[in-house]
XYZ file of C-alpha atoms in Angstrom:
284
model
C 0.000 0.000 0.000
C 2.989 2.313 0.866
C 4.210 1.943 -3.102
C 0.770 2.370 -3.836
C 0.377 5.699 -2.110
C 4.097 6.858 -3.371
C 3.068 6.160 -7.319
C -0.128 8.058 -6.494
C 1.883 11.070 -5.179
C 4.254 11.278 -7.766
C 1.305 11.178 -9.820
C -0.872 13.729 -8.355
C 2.539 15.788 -8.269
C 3.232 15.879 -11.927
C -0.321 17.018 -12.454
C -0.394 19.398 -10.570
C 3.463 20.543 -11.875
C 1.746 20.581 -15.689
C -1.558 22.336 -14.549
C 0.618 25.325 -13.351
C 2.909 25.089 -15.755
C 0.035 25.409 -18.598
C -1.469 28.344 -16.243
C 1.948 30.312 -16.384
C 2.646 29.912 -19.949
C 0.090 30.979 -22.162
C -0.387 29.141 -25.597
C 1.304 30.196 -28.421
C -1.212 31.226 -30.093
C -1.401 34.462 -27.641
C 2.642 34.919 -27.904
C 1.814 34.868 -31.984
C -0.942 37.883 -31.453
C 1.227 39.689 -28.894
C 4.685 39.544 -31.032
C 1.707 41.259 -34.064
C 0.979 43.659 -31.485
C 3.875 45.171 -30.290
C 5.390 45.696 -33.834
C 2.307 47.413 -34.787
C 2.026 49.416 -32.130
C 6.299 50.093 -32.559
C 5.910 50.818 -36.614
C 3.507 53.736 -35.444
C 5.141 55.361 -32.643
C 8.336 55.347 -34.927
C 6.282 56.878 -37.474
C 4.292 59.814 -35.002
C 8.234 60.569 -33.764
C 9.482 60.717 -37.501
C 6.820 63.037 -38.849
C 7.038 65.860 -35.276
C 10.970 65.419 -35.984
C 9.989 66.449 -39.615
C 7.500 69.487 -37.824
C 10.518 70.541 -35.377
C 12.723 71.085 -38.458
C 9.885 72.898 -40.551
C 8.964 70.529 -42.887
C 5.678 70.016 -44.151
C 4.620 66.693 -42.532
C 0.981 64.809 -41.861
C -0.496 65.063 -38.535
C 1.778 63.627 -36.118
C -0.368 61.493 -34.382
C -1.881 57.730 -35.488
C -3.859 59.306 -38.259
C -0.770 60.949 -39.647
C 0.913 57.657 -39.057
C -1.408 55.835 -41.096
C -1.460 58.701 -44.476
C 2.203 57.951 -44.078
C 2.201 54.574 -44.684
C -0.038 54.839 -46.989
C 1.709 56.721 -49.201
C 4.331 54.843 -49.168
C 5.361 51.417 -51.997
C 2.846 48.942 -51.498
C 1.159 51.105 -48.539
C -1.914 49.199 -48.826
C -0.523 46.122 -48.021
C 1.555 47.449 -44.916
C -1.869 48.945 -43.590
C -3.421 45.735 -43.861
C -0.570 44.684 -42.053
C -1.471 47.423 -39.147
C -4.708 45.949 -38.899
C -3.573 42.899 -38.227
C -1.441 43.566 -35.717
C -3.817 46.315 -33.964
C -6.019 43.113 -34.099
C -3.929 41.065 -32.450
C -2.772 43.349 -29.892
C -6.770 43.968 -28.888
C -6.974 40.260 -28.209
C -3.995 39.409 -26.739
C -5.125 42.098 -24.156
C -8.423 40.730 -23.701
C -6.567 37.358 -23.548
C -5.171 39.144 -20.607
C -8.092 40.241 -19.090
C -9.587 36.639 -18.705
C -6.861 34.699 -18.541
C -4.402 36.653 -16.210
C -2.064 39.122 -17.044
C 0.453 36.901 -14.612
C -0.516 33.850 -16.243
C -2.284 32.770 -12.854
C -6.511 33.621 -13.999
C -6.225 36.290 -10.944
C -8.834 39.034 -11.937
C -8.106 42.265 -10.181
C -6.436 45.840 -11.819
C -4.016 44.521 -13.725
C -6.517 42.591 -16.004
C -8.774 45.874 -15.557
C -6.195 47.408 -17.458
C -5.711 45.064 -19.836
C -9.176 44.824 -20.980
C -9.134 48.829 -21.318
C -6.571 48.259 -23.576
C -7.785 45.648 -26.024
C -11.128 47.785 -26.407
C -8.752 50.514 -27.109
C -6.399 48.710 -29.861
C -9.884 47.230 -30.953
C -10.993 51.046 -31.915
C -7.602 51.433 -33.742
C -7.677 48.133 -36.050
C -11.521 49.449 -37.009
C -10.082 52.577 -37.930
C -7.052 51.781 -39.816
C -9.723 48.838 -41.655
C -11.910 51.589 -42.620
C -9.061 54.022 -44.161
C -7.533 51.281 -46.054
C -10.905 49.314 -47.143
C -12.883 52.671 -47.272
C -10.463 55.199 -47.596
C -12.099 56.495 -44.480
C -8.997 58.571 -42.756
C -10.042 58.010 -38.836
C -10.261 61.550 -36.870
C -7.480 63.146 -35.828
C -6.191 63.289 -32.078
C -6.916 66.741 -32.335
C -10.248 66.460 -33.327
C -11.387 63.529 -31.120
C -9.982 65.834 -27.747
C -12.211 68.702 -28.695
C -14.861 66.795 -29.618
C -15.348 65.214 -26.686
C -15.058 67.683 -24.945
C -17.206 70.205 -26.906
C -20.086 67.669 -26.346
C -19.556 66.717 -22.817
C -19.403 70.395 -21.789
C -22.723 70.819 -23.071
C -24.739 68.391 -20.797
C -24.954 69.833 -17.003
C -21.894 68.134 -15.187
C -20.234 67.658 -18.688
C -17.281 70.479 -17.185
C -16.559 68.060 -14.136
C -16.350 65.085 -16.274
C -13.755 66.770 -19.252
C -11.914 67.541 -15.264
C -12.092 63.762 -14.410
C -10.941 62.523 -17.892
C -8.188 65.228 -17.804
C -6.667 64.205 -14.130
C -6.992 60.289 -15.656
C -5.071 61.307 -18.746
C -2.284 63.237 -16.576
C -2.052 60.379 -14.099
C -1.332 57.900 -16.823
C 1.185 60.459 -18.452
C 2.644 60.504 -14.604
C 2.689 56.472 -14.079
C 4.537 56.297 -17.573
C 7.567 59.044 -17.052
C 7.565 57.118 -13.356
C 7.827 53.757 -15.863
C 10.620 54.929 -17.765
C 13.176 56.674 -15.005
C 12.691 53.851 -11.933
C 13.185 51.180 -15.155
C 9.510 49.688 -13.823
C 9.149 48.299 -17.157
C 11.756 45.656 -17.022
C 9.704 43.355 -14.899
C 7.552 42.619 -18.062
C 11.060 41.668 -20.054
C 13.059 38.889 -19.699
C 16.604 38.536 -21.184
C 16.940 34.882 -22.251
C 20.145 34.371 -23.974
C 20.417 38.304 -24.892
C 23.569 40.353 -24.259
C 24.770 42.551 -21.601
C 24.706 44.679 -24.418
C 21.533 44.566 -26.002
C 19.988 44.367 -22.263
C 21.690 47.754 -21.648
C 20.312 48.975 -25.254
C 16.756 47.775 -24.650
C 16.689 49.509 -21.511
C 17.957 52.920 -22.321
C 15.186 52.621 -25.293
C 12.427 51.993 -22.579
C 14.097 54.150 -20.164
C 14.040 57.443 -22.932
C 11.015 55.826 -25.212
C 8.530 55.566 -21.801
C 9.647 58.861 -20.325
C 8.592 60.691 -23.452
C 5.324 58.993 -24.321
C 4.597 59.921 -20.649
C 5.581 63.732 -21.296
C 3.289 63.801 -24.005
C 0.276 62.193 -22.411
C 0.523 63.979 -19.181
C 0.657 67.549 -21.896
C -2.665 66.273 -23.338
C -4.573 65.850 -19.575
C -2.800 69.430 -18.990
C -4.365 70.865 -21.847
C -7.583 69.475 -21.332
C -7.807 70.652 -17.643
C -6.834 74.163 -19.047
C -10.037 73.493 -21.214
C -12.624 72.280 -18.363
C -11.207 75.502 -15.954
C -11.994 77.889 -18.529
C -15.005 76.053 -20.258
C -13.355 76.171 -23.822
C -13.078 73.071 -25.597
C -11.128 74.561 -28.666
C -8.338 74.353 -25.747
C -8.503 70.658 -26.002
C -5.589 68.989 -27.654
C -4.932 65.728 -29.065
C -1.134 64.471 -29.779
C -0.449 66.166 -32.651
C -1.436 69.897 -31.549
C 0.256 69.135 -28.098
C 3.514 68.121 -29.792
C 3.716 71.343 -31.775
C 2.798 73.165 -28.814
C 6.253 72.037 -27.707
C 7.769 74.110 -30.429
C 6.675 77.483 -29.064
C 8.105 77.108 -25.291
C 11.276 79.049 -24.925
C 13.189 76.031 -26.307
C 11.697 76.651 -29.122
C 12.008 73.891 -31.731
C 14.291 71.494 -29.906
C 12.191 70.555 -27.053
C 9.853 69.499 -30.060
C 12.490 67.667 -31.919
C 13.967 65.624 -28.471
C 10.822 64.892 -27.558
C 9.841 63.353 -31.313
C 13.347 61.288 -30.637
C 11.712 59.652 -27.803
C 8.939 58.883 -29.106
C 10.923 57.326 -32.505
C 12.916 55.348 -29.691
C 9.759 54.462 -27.486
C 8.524 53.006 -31.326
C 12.133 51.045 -31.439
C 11.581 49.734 -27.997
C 8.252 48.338 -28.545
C 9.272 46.116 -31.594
C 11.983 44.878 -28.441
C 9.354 44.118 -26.384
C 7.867 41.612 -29.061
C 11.095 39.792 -28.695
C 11.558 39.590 -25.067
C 8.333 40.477 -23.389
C 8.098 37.910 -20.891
C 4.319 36.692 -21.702
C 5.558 36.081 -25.560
């Protein structure tokens, strides 16, 4: 009976050893959509940071924002087929997030912030694979930043209460701006990376990308909430801004032009760092 008991240990023990191990690794089919997603996302923010280097310098440039991104591409050699290629990764990112969201950003199916956060983002990168569809099947260019900020805000200010909710989104927007420049200069972000094999090297490049790439995605955001706050405290939604009209903003602080054109670095090297992260991201 003792052998008996030891073989059913040893059994119940490897079971258990595969059920967590199939828990903390998630299928490859969710590595294949998140490696999609973070080039995507990296091919645009290397894009938004080339076109506000291009505005810095005064040269006549698209929008410098996702919709600018996308007229870009698409003007580019076989544009149509590298937009089709955006949707397909914004696709993939919006369900590898909502992967997340029910299966456990830590691979464990624990549902608390974290997967809260994740599921924000998938309905997000949802909205952005519909739009980029739409320009490229439809040739319908999705609004700008711009546009979007002070529409919203136009029509929330003109319900009662609409002025304290344009304040509420603003705060959010800074505090996410806030948590990213606090991402990029503690190095938070290289908990979600893992190294296998790599370099000291490339370790030490990937981080200074995240490090500078992070800190001035965060600048930006945390600009946007700024500006709309500005626009809920003196009930003026034409003082809404999206990306774009913050970044050239940038160019008329007493820095003038280079504040605009290291910031558009960042965000070129924030777009560099992402297509790292679909290499070593530790849930692909």
């Amino acid at each position: 009976m003792t052998t008996g008991s030891a073989a059913r240990r040893r059994h119940v023990n490897r079971t258990d050893r595969a059920n967590r191990s199939r828990t903390a690794n998630p299928p490859h089919a969710l590595n294949a959509l998140a490696v999609a997603g973070f080039v995507a996302r990296g091919v645009t923010y290397a894009l938004i940071g080339v076109l506000a280097l291009a505005i810095a310098f005064g040269k006549a440039a698209p929008e410098a924002d996702r919709t600018g991104a996308l007229q870009a591409v698409g003007a580019q050699p076989f544009g149509t087929i590298l937009l089709w290629l955006l949707v397909i990764g914004f696709a993939a990112m919006a369900l590898w997030r909502l992967a997340q969201a029910g299966y456990g950003v830590d691979g464990t199916g624990h549902h608390g912030a974290a997967e809260a956060q994740a599921a924000a983002r998938g309905v997000i990168y949802a909205v952005f694979a519909f739009g980029t569809f739409e320009f490229v099947h439809r040739n319908k260019l999705p609004q700008s930043t711009n546009q979007q900020s002070q529409d919203f805000t136009s029509t929330a200010m003109a319900h009662s209460g609409g002025r304290i909710l344009v304040g509420i989104v603003a705060v959010v927007i800074v505090g996410i701006g806030l948590y990213m420049i606090h991402n990029g200069l503690t190095r938070a972000f290289l908990k979600d990376l893992r190294f296998a094999g790599a370099s000291r090297k490339t370790r030490e490049t990937v981080e200074r990308l995240g490090m500078i790439g992070n800190t001035a995605r965060g600048v930006v955001f945390a600009a946007v909430g700024v500006f709309m706050v500005v626009a809920a405290v003196r009930f003026d939604p034409a003082r809404a801004k999206g990306i774009d009209a913050t970044l050239r903003s940038f160019a008329h602080t007493p820095l003038g032009p280079w504040l605009l054109a290291v910031v558009a670095v960042g965000l070129f090297l924030f777009g560099v760092y992402s297509m790292c992260e679909a290499k070593w991201h530790r849930s692909v």
